[in-house]
CSV table of C-alpha atoms in Angstrom, one decimal:
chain,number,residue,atom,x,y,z
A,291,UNK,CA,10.3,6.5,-6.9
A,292,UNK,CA,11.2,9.7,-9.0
A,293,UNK,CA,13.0,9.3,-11.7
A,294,UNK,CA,14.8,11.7,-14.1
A,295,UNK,CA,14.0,11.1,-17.8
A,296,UNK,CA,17.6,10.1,-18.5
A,297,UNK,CA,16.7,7.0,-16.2
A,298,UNK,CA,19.2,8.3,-13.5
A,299,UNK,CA,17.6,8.5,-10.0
A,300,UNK,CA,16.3,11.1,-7.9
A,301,UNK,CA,18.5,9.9,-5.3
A,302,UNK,CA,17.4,11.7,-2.1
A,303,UNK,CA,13.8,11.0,-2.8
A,304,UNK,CA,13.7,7.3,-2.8
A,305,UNK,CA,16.6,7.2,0.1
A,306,UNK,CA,14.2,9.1,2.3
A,307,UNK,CA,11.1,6.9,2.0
A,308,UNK,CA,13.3,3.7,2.2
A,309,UNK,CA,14.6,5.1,5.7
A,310,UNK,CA,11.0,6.2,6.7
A,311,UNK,CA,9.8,2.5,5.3
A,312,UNK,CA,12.2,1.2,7.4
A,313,UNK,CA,11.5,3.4,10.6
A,314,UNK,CA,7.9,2.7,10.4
A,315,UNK,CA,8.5,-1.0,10.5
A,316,UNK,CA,10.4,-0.7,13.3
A,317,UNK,CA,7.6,1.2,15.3
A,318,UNK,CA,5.3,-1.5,14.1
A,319,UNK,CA,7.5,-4.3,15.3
A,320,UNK,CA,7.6,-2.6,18.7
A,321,UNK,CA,4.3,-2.1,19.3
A,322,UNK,CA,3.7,-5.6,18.8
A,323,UNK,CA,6.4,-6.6,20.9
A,324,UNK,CA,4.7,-4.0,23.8
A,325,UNK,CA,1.3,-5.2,23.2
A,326,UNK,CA,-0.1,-1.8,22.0
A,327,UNK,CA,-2.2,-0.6,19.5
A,328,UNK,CA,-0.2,-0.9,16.8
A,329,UNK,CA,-2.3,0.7,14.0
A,330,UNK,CA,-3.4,3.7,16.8
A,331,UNK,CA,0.6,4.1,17.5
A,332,UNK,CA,1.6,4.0,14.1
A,333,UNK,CA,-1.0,5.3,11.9
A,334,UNK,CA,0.2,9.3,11.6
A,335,UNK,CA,4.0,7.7,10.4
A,336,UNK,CA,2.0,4.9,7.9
A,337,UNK,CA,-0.1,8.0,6.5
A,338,UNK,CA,2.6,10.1,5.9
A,339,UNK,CA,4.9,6.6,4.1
A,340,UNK,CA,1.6,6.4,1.8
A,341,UNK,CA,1.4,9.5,0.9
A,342,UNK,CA,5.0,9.4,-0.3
A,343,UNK,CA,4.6,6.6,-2.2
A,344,UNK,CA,1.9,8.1,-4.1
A,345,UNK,CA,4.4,10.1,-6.2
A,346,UNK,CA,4.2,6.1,-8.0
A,347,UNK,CA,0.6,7.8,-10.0
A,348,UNK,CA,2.6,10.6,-11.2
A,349,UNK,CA,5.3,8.9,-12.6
A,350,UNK,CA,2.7,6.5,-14.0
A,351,UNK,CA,1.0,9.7,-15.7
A,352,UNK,CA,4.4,10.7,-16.9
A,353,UNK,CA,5.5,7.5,-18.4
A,354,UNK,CA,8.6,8.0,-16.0
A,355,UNK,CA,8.1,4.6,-14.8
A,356,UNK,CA,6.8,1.5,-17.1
A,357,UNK,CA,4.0,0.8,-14.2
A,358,UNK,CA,0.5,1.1,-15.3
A,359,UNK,CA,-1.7,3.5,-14.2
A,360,UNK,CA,-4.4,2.1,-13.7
A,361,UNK,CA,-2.9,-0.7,-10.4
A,362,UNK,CA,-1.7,2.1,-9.3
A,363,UNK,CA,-4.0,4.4,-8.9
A,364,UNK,CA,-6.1,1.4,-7.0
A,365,UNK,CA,-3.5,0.6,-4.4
A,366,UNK,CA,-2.3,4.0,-3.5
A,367,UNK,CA,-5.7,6.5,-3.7
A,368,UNK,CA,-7.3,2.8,-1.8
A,369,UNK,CA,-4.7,2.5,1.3
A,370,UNK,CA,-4.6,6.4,1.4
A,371,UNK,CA,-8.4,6.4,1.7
A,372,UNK,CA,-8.6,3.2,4.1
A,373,UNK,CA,-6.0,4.9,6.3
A,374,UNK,CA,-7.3,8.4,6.3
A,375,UNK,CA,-11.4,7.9,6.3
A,376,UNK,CA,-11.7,4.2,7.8
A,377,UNK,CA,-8.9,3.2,10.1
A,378,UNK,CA,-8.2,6.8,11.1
A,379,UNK,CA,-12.0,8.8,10.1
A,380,UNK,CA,-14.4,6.3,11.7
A,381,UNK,CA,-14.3,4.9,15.8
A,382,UNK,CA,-11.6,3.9,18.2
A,383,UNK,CA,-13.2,0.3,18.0
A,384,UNK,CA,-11.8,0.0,14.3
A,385,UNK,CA,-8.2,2.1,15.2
A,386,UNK,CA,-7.7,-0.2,17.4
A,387,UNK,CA,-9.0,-3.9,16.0
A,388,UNK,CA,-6.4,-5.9,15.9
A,389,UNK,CA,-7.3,-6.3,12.0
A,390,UNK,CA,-5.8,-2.7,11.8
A,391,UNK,CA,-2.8,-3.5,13.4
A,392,UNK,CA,-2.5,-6.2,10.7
A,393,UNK,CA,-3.6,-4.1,7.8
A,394,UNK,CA,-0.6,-1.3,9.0
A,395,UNK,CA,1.6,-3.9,9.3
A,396,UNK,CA,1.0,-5.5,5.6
A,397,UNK,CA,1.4,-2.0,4.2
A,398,UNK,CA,5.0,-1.4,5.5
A,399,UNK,CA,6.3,-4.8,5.2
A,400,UNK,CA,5.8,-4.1,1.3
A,401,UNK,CA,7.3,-0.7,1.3
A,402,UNK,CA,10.4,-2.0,2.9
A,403,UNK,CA,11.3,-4.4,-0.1
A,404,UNK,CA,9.7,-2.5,-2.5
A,405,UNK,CA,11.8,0.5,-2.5
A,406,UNK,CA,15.0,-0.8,-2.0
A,407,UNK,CA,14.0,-3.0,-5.3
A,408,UNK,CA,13.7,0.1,-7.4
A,409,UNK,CA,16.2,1.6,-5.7
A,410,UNK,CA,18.9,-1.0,-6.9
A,411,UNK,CA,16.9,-1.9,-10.4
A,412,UNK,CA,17.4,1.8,-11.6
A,413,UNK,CA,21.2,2.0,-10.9
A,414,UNK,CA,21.6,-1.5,-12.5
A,415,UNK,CA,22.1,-3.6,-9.7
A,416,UNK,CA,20.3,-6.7,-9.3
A,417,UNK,CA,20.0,-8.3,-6.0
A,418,UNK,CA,18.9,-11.6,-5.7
A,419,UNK,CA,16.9,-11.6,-2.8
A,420,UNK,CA,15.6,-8.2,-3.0
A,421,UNK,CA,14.1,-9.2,-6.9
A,422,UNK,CA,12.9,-12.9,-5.4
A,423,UNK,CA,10.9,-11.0,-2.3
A,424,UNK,CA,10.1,-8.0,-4.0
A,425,UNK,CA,8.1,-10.9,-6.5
A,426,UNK,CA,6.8,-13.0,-3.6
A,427,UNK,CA,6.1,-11.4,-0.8
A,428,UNK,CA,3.2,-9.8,-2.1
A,429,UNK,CA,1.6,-13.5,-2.7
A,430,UNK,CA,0.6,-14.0,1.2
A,431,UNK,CA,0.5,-10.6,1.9
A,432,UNK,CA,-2.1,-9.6,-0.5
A,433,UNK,CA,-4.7,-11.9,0.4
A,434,UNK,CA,-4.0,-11.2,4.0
A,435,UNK,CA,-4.0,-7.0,3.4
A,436,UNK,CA,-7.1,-7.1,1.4
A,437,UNK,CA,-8.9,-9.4,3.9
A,438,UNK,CA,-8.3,-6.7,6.7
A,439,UNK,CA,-9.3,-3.9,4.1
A,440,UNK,CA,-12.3,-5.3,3.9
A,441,UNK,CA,-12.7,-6.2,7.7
A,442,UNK,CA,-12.4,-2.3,8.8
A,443,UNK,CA,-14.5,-1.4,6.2
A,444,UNK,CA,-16.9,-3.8,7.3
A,445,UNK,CA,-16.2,-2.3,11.3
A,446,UNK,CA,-17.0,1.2,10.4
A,447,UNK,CA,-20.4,0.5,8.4
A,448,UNK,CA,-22.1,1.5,11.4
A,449,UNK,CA,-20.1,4.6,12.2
A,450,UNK,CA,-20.2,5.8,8.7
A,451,UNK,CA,-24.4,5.0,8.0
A,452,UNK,CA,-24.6,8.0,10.2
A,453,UNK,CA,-22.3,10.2,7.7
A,454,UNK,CA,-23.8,11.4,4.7
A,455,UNK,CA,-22.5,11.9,1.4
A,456,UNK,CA,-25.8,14.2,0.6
A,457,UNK,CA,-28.7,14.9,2.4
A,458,UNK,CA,-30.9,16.8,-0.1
A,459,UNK,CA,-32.9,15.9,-1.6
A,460,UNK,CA,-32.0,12.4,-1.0
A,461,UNK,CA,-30.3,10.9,1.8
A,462,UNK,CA,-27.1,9.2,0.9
A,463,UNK,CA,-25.1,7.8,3.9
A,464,UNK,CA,-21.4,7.1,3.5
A,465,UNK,CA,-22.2,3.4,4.4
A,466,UNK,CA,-23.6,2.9,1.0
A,467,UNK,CA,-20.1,3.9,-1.1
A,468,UNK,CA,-18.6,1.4,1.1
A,469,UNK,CA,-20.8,-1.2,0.5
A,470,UNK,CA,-20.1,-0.7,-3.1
A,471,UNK,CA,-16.3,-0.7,-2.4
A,472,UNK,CA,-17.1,-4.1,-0.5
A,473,UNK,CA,-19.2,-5.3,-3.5
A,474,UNK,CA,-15.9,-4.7,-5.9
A,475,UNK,CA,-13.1,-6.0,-3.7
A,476,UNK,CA,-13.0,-9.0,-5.8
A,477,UNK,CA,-12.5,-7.5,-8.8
A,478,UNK,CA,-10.1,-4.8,-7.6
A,479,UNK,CA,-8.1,-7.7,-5.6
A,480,UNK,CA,-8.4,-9.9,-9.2
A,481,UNK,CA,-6.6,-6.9,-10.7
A,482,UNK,CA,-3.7,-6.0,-8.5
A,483,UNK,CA,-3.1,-10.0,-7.7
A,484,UNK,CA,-3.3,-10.3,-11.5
A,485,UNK,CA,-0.9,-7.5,-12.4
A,486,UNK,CA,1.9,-8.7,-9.9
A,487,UNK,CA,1.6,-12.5,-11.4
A,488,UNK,CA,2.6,-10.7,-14.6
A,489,UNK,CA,5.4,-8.7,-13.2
A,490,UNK,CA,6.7,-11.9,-11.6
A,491,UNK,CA,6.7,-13.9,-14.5
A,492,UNK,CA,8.4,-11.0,-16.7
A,493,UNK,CA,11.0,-10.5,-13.4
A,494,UNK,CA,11.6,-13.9,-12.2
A,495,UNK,CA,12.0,-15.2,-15.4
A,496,UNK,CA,15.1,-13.7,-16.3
A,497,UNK,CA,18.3,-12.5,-13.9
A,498,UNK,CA,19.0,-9.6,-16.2
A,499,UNK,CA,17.9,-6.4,-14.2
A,500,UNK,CA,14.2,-5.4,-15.8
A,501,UNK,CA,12.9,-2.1,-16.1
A,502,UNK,CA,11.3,-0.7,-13.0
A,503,UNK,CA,7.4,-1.6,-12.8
């Protein structure tokens, strides 16, 4: 969300990803009512959400928004890169797992709540449900959305042991920075699960509107 330093809104911004949020859902809910690759289908529209919402790390550099950088700049540059290089950069065996079609799925059913949240925080409006799934949803979805992160990172190991981050004078394949990722998925997952809990006890603890995190 882009935010003016007044605390008004950038109204046309955060409208326009909401409706995109929302449009993208949609497609994913109908390629999983057709059966299709949902992730292959979907995957341009999901890119394109993602790279909107990363406008969240500049306002974090900014001090625009009270979110901290550092959570971040590990769940937008992370889904960017797992869309763009794994899901979308590797083989059609891992666009079209059906851990993909999860992963996509996870990604826009946060956007959908998330930026109507802000949305109605920053004009000082505070809906009930939106605040109490805004502060929830994220506790099954998490788990669930890192599990398939890791799971098409796993799928393209092969693919990308073939890539190369240098070849002189050492041999470096890509496979090797994603073993690393792999190696601190717990960590990065301890740190976004953590800093959620922490929004959710500051949120859900009180019914005044809070600050946008």
């Amino acid at each position: 969300v882009v935010f003016k330093k007044d605390g008004d809104p950038e109204r046309d911004f955060p409208d326009m990803v909401r409706a995109l949020s929302w449009a993208v859902f949609a497609d994913i809910v109908y390629a999983w009512i057709k059966q299709e690759h949902v992730a292959a289908v979907t995957l341009e529209a999901i890119t394109t959400l993602q790279l909107l919402c990363s406008v969240d790390i500049v306002n974090a550099i900014l001090g625009i928004t009270s979110t901290a950088l550092t959570p971040v700049l590990l769940q937008q540059l992370g889904r960017l890169c797992i869309l763009i290089f794994v899901v979308g950069g590797s083989t059609t065996d891992v666009l079209h797992s059906r851990v993909a079609d999860v992963l996509v799925t996870v990604y826009a059913a946060i956007e959908i709540v998330r930026y109507p949240h802000y949305v109605f925080t920053v004009i000082g409006k505070d809906l009930g449900i939106l605040r109490f799934l805004r502060y929830n949803m994220f506790i099954p979805l998490y788990p669930v959305g890192i599990f398939c992160e890791c799971a098409v990172i796993y799928l393209s190991l092969d693919y990308y042991s073939t890539v190369y981050l240098v070849k002189d004078p050492i041999a470096v394949p890509v496979a090797y920075l994603e073993y690393a990722v792999l190696g601190a998925m717990p960590f990065i997952a301890n740190a976004l699960f953590g800093n959620m809990m922490r929004q959710r006890r500051r949120h859900l603890g009180s019914k005044k509107a809070a600050k946008t995190a």
